[in-house]
mmCIF file of C-alpha atoms and ligand atoms in Angstrom:
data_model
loop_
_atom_site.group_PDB
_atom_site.id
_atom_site.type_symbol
_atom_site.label_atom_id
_atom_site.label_comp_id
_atom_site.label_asym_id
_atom_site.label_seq_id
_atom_site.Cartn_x
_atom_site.Cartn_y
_atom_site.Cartn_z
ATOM 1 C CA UNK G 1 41.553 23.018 -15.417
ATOM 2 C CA UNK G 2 39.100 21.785 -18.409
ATOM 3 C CA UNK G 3 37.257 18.830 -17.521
ATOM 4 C CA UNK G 4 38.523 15.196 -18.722
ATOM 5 C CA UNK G 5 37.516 12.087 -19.740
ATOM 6 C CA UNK G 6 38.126 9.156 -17.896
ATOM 7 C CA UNK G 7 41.413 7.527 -17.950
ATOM 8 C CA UNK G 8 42.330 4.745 -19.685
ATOM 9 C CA UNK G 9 45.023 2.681 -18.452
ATOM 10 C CA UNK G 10 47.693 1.891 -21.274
ATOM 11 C CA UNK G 11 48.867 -1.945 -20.273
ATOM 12 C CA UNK G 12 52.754 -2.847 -20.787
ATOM 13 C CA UNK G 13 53.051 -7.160 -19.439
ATOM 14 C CA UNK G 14 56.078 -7.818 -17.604
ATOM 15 C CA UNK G 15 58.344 -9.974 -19.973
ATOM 16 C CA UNK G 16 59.832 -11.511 -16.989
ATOM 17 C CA UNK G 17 57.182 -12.937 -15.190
ATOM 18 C CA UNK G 18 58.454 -14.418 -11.988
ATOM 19 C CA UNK G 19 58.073 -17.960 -12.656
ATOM 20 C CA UNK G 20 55.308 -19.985 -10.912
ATOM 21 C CA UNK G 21 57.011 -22.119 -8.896
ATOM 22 C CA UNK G 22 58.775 -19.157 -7.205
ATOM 23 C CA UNK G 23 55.495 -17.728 -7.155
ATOM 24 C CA UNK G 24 54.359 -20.312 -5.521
ATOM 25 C CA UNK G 25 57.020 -20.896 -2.967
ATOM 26 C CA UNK G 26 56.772 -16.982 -2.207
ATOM 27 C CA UNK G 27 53.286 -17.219 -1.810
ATOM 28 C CA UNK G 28 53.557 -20.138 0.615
ATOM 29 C CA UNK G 29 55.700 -18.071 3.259
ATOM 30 C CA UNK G 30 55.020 -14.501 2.056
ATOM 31 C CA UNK G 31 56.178 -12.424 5.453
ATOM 32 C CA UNK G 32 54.869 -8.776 5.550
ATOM 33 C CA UNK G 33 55.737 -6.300 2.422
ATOM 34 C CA UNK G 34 59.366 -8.666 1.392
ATOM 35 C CA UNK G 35 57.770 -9.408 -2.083
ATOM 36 C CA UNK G 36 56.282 -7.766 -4.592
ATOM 37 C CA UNK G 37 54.581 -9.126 -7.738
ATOM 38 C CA UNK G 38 55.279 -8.553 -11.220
ATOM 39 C CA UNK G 39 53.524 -5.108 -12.153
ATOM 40 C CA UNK G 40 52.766 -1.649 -10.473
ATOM 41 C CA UNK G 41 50.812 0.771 -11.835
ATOM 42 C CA UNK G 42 51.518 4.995 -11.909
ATOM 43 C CA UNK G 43 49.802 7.637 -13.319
ATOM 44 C CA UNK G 44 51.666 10.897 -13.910
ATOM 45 C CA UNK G 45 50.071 14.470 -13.153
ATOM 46 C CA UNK G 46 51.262 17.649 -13.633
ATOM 47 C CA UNK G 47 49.324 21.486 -12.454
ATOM 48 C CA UNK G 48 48.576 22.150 -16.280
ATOM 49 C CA UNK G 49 47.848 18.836 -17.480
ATOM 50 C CA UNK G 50 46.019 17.191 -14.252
ATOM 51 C CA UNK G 51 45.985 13.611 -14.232
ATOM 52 C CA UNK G 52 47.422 11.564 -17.350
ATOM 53 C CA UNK G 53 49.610 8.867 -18.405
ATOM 54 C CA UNK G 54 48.073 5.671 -16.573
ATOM 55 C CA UNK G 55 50.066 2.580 -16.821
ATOM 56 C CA UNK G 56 50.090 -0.960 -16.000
ATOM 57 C CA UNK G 57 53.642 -1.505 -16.175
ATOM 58 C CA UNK G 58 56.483 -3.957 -14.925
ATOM 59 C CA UNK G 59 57.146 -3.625 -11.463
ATOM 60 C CA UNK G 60 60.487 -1.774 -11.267
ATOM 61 C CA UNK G 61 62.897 1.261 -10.000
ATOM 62 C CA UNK G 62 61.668 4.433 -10.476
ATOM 63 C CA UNK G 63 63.919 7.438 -12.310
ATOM 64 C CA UNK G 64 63.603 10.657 -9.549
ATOM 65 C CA UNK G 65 65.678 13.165 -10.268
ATOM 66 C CA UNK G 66 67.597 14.353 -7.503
ATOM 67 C CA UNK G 67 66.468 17.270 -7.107
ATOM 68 C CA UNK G 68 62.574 15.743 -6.779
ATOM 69 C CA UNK G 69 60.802 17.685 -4.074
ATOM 70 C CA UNK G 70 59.761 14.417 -2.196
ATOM 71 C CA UNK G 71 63.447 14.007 -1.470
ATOM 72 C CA UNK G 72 63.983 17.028 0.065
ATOM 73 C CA UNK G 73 60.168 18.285 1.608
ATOM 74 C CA UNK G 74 58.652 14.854 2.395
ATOM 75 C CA UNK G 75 55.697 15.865 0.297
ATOM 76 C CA UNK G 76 54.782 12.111 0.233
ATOM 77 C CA UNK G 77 51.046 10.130 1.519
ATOM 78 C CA UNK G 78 50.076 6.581 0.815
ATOM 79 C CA UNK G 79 47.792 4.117 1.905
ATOM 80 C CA UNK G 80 47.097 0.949 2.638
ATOM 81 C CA UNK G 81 44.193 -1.896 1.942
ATOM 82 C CA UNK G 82 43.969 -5.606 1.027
ATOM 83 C CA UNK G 83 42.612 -7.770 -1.517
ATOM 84 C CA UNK G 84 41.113 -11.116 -0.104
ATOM 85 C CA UNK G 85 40.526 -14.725 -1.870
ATOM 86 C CA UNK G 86 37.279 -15.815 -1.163
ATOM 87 C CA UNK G 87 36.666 -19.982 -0.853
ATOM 88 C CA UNK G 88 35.091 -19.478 -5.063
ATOM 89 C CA UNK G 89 38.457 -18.187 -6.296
ATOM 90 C CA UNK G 90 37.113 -14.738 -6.662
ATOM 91 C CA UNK G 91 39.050 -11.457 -5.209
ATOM 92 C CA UNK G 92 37.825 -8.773 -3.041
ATOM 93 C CA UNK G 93 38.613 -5.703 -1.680
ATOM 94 C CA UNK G 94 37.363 -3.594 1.279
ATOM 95 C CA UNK G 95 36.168 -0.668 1.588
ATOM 96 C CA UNK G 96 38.517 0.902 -1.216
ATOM 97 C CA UNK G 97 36.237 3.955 -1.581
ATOM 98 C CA UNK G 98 36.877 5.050 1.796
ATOM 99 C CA UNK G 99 40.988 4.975 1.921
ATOM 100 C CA UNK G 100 40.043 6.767 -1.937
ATOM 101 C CA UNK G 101 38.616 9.689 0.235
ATOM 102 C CA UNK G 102 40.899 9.520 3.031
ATOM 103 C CA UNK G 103 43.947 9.811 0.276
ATOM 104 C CA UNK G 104 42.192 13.025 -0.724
ATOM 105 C CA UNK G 105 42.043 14.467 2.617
ATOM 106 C CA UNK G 106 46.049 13.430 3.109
ATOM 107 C CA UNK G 107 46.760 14.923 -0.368
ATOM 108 C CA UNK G 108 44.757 18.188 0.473
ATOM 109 C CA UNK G 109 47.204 18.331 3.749
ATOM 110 C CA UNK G 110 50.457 17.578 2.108
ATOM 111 C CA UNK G 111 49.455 19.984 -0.702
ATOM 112 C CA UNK G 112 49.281 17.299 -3.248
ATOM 113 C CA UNK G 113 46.907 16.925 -6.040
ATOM 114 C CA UNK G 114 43.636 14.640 -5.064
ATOM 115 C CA UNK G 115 43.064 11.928 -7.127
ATOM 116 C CA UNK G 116 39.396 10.927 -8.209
ATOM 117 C CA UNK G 117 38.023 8.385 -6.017
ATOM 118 C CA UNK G 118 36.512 6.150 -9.407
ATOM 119 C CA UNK G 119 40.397 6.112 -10.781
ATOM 120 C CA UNK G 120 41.807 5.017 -7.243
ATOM 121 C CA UNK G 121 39.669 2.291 -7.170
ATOM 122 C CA UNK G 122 40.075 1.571 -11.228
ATOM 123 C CA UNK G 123 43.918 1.597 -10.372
ATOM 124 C CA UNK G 124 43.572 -1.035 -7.549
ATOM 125 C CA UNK G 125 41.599 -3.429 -9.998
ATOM 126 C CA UNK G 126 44.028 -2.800 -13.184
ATOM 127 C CA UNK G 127 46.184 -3.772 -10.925
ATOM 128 C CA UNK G 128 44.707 -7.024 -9.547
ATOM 129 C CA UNK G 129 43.521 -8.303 -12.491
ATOM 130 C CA UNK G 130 46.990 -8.633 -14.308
ATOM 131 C CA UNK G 131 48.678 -9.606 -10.957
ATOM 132 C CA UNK G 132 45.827 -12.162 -9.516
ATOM 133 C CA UNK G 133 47.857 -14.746 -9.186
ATOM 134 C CA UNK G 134 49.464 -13.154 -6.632
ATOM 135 C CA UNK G 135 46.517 -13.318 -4.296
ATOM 136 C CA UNK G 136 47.547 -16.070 -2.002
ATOM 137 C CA UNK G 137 44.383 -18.591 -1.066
ATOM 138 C CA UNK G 138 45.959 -19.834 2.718
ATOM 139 C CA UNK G 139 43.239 -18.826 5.373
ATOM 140 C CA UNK G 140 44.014 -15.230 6.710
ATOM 141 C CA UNK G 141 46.490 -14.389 3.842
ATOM 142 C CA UNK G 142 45.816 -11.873 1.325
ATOM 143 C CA UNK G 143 48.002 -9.362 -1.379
ATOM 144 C CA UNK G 144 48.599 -5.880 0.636
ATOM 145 C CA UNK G 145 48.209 -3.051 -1.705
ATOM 146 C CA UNK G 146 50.002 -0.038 -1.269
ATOM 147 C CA UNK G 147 48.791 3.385 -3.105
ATOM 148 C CA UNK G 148 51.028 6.042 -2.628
ATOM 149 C CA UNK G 149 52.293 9.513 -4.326
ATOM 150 C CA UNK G 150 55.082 11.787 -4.247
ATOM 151 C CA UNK G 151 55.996 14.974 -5.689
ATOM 152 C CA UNK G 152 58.932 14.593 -8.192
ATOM 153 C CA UNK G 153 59.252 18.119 -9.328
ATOM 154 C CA UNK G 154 62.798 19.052 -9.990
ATOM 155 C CA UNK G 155 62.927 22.139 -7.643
ATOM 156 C CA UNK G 156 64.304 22.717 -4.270
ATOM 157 C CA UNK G 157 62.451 26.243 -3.756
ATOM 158 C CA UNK G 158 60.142 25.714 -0.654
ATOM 159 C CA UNK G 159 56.322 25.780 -2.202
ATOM 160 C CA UNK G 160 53.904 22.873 -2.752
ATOM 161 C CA UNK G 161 54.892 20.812 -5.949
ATOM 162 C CA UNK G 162 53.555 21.473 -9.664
ATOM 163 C CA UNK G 163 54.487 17.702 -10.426
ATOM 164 C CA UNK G 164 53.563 14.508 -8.926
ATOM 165 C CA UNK G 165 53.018 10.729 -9.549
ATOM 166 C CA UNK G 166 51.152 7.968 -8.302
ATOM 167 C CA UNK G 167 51.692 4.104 -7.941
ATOM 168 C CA UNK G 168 50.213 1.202 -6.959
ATOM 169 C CA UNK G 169 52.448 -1.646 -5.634
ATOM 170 C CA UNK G 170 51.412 -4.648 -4.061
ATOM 171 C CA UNK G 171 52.885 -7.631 -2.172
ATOM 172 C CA UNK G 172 51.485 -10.914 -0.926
ATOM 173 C CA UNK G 173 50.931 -11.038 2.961
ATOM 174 C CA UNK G 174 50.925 -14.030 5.251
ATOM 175 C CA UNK G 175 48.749 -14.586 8.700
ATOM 176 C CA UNK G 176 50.106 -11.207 10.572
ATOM 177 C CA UNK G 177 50.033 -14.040 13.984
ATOM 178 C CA UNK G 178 51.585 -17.457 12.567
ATOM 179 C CA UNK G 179 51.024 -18.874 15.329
ATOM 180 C CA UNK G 180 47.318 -17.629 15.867
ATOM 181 C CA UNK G 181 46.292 -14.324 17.285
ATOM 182 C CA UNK G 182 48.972 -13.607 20.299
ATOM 183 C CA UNK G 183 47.854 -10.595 22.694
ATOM 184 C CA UNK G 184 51.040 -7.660 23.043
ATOM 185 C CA UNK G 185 52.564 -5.468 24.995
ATOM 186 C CA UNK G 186 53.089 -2.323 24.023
ATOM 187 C CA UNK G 187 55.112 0.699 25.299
ATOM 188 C CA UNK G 188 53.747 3.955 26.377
ATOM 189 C CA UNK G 189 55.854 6.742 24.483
ATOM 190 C CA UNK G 190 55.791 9.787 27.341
ATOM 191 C CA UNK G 191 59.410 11.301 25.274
ATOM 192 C CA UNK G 192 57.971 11.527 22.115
ATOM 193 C CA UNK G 193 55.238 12.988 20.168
ATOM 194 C CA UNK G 194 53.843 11.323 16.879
ATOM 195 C CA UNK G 195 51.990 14.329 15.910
ATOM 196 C CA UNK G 196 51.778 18.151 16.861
ATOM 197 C CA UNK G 197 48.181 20.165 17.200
ATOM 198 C CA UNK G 198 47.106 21.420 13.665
ATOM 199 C CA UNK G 199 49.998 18.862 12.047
ATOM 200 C CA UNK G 200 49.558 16.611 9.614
ATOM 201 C CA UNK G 201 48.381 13.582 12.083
ATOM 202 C CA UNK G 202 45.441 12.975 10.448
ATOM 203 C CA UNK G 203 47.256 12.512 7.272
ATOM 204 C CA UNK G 204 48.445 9.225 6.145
ATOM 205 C CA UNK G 205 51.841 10.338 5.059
ATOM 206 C CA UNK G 206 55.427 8.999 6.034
ATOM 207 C CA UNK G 207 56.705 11.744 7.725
ATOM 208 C CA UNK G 208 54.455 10.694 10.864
ATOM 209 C CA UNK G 209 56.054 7.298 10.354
ATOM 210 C CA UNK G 210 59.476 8.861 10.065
ATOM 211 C CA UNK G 211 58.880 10.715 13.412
ATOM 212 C CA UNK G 212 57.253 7.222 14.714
ATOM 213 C CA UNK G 213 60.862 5.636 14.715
ATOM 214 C CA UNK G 214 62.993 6.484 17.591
ATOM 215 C CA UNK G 215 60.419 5.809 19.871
ATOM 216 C CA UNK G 216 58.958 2.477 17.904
ATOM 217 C CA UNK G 217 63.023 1.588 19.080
ATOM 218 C CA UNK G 218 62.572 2.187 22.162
ATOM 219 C CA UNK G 219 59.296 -0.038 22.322
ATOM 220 C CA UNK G 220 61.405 -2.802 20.721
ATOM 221 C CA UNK G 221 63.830 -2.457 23.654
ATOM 222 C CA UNK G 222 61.694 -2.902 26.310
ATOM 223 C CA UNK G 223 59.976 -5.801 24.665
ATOM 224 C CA UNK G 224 57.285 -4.243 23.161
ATOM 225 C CA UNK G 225 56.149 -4.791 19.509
ATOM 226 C CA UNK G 226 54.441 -1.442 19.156
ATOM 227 C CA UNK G 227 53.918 2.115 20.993
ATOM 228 C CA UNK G 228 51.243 4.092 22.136
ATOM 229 C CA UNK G 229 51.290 7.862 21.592
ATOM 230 C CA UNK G 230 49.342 10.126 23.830
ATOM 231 C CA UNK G 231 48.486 14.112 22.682
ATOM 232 C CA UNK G 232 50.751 15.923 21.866
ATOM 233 C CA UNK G 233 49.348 19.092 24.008
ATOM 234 C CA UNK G 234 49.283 17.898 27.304
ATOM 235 C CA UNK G 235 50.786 14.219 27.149
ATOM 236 C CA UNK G 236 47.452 13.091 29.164
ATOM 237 C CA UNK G 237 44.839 11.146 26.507
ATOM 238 C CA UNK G 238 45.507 8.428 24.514
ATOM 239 C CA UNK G 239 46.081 9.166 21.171
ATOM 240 C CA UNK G 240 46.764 5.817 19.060
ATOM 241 C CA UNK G 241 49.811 3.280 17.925
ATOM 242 C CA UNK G 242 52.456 4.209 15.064
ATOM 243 C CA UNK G 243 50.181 2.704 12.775
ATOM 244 C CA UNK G 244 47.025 1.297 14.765
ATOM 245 C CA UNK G 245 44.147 2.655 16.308
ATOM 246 C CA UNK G 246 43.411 1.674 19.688
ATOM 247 C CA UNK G 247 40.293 0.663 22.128
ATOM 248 C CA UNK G 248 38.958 -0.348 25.337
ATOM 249 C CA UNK G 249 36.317 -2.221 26.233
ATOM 250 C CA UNK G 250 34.748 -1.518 29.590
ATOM 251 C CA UNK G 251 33.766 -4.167 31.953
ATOM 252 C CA UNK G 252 29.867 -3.360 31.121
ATOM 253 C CA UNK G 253 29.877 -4.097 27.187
ATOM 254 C CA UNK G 254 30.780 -0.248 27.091
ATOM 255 C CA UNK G 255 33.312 0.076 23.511
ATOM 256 C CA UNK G 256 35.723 3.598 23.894
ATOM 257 C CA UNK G 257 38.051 4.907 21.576
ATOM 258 C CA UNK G 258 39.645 8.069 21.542
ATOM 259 C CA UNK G 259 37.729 10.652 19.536
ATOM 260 C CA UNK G 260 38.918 12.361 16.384
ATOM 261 C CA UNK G 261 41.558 14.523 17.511
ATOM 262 C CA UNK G 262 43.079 16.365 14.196
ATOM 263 C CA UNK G 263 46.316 14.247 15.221
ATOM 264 C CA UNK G 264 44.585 10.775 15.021
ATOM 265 C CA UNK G 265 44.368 8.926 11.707
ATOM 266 C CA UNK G 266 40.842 7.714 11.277
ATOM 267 C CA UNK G 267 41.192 4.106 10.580
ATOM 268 C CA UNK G 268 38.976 2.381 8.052
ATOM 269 C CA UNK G 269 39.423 -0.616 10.119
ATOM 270 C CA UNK G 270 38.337 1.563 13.363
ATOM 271 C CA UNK G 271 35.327 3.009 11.576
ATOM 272 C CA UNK G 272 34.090 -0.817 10.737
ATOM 273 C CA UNK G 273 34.770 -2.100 14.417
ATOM 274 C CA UNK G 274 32.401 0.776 15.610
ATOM 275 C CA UNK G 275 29.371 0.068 13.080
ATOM 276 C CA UNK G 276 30.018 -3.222 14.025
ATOM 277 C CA UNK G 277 30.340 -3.664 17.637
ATOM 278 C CA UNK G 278 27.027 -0.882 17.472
ATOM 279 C CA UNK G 279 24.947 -3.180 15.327
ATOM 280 C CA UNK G 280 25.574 -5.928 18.279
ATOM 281 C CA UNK G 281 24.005 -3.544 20.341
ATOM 282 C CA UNK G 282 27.212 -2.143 22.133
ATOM 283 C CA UNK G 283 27.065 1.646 23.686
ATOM 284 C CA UNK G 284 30.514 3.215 21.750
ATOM 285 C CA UNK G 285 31.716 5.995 22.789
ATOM 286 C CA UNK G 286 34.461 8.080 20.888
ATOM 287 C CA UNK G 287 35.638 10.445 23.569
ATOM 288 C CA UNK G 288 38.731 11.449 25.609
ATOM 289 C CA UNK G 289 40.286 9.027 26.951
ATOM 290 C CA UNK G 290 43.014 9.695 29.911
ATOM 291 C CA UNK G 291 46.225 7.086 30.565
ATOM 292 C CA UNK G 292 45.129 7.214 34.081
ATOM 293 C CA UNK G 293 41.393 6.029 33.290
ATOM 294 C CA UNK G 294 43.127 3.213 31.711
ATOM 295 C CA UNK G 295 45.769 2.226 34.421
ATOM 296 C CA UNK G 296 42.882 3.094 37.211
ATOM 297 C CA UNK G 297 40.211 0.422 35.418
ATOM 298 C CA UNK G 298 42.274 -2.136 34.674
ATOM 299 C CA UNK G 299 43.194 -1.987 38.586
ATOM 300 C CA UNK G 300 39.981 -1.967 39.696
ATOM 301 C CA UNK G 301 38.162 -4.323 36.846
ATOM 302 C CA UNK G 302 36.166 -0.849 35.195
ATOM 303 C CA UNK G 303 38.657 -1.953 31.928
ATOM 304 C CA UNK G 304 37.973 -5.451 30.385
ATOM 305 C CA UNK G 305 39.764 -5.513 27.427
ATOM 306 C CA UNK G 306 42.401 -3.748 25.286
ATOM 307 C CA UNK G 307 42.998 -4.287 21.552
ATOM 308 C CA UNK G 308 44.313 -1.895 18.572
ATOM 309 C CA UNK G 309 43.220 -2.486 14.884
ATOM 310 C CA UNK G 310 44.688 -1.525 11.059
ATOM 311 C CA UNK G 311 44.237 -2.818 7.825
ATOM 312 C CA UNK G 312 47.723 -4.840 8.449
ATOM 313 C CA UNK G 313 46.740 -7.139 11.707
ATOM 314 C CA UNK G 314 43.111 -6.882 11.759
ATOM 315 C CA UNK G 315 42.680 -6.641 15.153
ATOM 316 C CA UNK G 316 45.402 -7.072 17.701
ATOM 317 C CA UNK G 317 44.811 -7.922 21.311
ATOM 318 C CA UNK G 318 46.592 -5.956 23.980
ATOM 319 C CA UNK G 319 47.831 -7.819 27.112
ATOM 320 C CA UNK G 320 49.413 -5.007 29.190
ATOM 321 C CA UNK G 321 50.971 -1.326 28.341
ATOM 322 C CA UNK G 322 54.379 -0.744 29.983
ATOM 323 C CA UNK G 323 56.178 2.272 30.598
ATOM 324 C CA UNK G 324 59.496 3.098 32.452
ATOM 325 C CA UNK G 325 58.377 2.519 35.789
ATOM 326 C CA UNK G 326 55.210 0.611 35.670
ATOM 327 C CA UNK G 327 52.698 -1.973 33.545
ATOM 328 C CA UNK G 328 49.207 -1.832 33.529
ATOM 329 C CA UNK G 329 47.579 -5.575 32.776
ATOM 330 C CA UNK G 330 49.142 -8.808 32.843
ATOM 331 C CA UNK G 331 51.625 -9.505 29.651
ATOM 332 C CA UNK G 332 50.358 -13.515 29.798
ATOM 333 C CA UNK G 333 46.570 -12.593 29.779
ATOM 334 C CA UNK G 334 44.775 -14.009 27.207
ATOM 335 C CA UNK G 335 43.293 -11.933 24.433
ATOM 336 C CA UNK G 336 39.508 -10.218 24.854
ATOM 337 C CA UNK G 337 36.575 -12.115 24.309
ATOM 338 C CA UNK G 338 34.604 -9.463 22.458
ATOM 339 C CA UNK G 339 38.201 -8.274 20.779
ATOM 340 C CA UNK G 340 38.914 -11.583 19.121
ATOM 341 C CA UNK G 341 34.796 -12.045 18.444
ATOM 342 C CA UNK G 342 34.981 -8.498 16.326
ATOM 343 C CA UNK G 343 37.865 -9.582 14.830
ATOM 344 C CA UNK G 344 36.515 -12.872 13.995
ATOM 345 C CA UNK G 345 33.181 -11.036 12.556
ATOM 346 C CA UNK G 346 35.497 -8.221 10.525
ATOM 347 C CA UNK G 347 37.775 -11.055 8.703
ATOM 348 C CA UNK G 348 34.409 -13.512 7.859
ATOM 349 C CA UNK G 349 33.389 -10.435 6.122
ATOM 350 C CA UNK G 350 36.384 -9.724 4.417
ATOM 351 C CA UNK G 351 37.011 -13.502 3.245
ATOM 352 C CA UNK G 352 33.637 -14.010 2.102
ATOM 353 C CA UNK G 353 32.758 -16.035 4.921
ATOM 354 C CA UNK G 354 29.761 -13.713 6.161
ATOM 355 C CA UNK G 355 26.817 -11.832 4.128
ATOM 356 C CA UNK G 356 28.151 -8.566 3.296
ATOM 357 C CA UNK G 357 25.346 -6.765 5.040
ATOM 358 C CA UNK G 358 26.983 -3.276 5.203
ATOM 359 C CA UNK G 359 28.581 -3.503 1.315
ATOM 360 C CA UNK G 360 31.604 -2.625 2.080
ATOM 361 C CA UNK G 361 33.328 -5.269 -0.381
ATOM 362 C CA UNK G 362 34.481 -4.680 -4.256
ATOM 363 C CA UNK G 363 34.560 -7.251 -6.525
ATOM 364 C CA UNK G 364 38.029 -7.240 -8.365
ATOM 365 C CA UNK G 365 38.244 -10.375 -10.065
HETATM 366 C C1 PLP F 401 46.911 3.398 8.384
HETATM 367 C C2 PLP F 401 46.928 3.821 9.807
HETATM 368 C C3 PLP F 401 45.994 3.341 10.748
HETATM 369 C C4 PLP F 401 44.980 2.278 10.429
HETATM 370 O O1 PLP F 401 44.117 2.607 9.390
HETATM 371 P P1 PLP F 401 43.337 1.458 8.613
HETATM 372 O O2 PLP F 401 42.583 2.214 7.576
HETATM 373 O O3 PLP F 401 42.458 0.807 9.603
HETATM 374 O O4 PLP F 401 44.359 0.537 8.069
HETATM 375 C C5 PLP F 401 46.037 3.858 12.034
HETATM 376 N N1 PLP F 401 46.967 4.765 12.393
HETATM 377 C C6 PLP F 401 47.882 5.222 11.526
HETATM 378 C C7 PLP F 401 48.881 6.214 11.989
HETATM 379 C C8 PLP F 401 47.903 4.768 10.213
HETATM 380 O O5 PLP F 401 48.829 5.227 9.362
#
């Protein structure tokens, strides 16, 4: 491939701009991922031409033939960050470089092409800049971005694609807890796997999610908002949520999280809790974890706390895990003191309400 010059993004406005009061009622009660605002952005790329064709263009349906190869083979990834009001009227995002690289890494598994880190994060701020208004200003609200690609070559022979596209949607999010930050339950999957050894686990695509379904039913059925997955080789250490990392926090200050396991999805969120709760001066440990150390310390006071975290709810306390025939923790316990102080520190970062000290934030507007 010969070497190119950046991308320039070739900007088409929406004609039908969603008018501002709807806007504005929208943004008052946005829900999770129900809206969208007026533009998206794509760029095209094919194996002879690379990356090409960058658009700002009104948010609409997408042509796919039917034959596309995403329909068929799943070759899909995406990902997922936020952009954040601060009190000045200025936007932010977090982090954006590092869920560019982790993009690449699900692209290189899914046998997609990787797009440049400097044009993911160009694409996010084309994006944001014609679409700021859409950045609500209510305290723990923010516009949810969503990058994803697909391959949409017309072939249904088995073999990674030679053409793919990208996009960039976003849509306004309220408070994830409405009603403040409420601890859950969650359900302890023991049927189901929600990735295999040497899998694609590690890679943000929605196949995992697809396969994260049936039992995420089953969770909802025994009252529980979310599941826990253990490993998928001997159904013994915890693993993480659909879409959530998890952690514990041991009785002496002691922060654990299950290590990197080729089936866990490394969580920009989970990599900013750990450089956090470190700087305070915490001991964390990324290790194995076992469901039985869990169960065992929460009996016997070894396990403090309990909380999962994602770019979606921050950081969500969890009151007690329940499976068929038992729950560990209480379901009415109140959430973590140091789980709802890291979450307090993460989101004063992201809204501009703490120094940046680790420069994680991106100006976008
Ligand atoms: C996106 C995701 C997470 C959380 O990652 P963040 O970068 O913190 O949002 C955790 N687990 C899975 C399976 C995910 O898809």
């Amino acid at each position: 491939m010969t070497a190119q010059s950046p991308l320039v993004f070739n900007i088409t406005r929406s004609t039908s701009l969603r008018p501002q009061a709807e806007r504005d009622a929208i943004l008052a009660n946005p829900g999770f991922g129900k809206h969208f605002t007026d533009h998206m952005v794509s760029i095209d790329w094919t194996i002879e031409q690379g990356w090409y064709d960058a658009q700002v263009r009104p948010y609409g349906p997408l042509m796919l033939d039917p034959a596309a190869s995403v329909l068929h083979y799943a070759q899909e990834i995406f990902e997922g960050l936020k952009a954040y009001r601060h009190a000045d009227g200025s936007v932010w995002t977090f982090r954006p470089e590092a869920n560019a690289a982790r993009m690449q890494r699900s692209a290189h598994r899914l046998a997609l092409p990787e797009l440049p880190v400097d044009l993911f994060v160009e694409s996010i701020k084309q994006l944001v800049s014609i679409d700021a208004a859409w950045v609500p200003s209510a305290p723990e609200t923010s516009l949810y971005l969503r990058p994803f690609m697909i391959a949409n070559e017309s072939f249904l022979g088995v073999r990674s694609a030679q053409k793919a596209a990208y996009y960039v949607i976003a849509s306004p999010a309220g408070a994830y807890f409405a009603k403040g930050v409420a601890p859950v339950s969650i359900w302890l999957s023991t049927d189901y796997a929600r990735a295999a050894v040497g899998g694609t686990g590690a890679a943000k695509c929605g196949g995992n999610y697809a396969a994260s379904l049936l039992p995420q039913q089953e969770a909802y059925e025994n009252g529980c908002p979310q599941v826990l997955f253990l490993d998928p080789l001997e159904g013994k250490y915890l693993e993480e949520l659909g879409g959530m990392n998890v952690f514990l926090v041991m009785k002496d200050g002691t922060v654990v999280t299950p290590e990197l396991s080729g089936s866990i999805l490394e969580g920009v969120t989970r990599a900013s809790i750990i450089e956090l709760a470190r700087d305070r001066g915490h001991q964390v440990q990324e290790r194995k974890i076992t469901i039985d150390e869990w169960r065992d310390g929460v009996a016997s006071g070894a396990v403090a706390e309990a909380f999962a975290c994602g770019t979606a709810a921050v950081v969500t306390p969890i009151a007690a895990l329940k499976g068929r025939d038992f729950i560990v923790g209480d379901e009415s316990a109140p959430a973590g003191e140091l789980t709802m102080s890291l979450r307090q520190e993460l989101t004063d970062i992201q809204y501009g309400r703490l120094p940046d000290r680790h420069g994680w934030m991106t100006r976008l507007v």
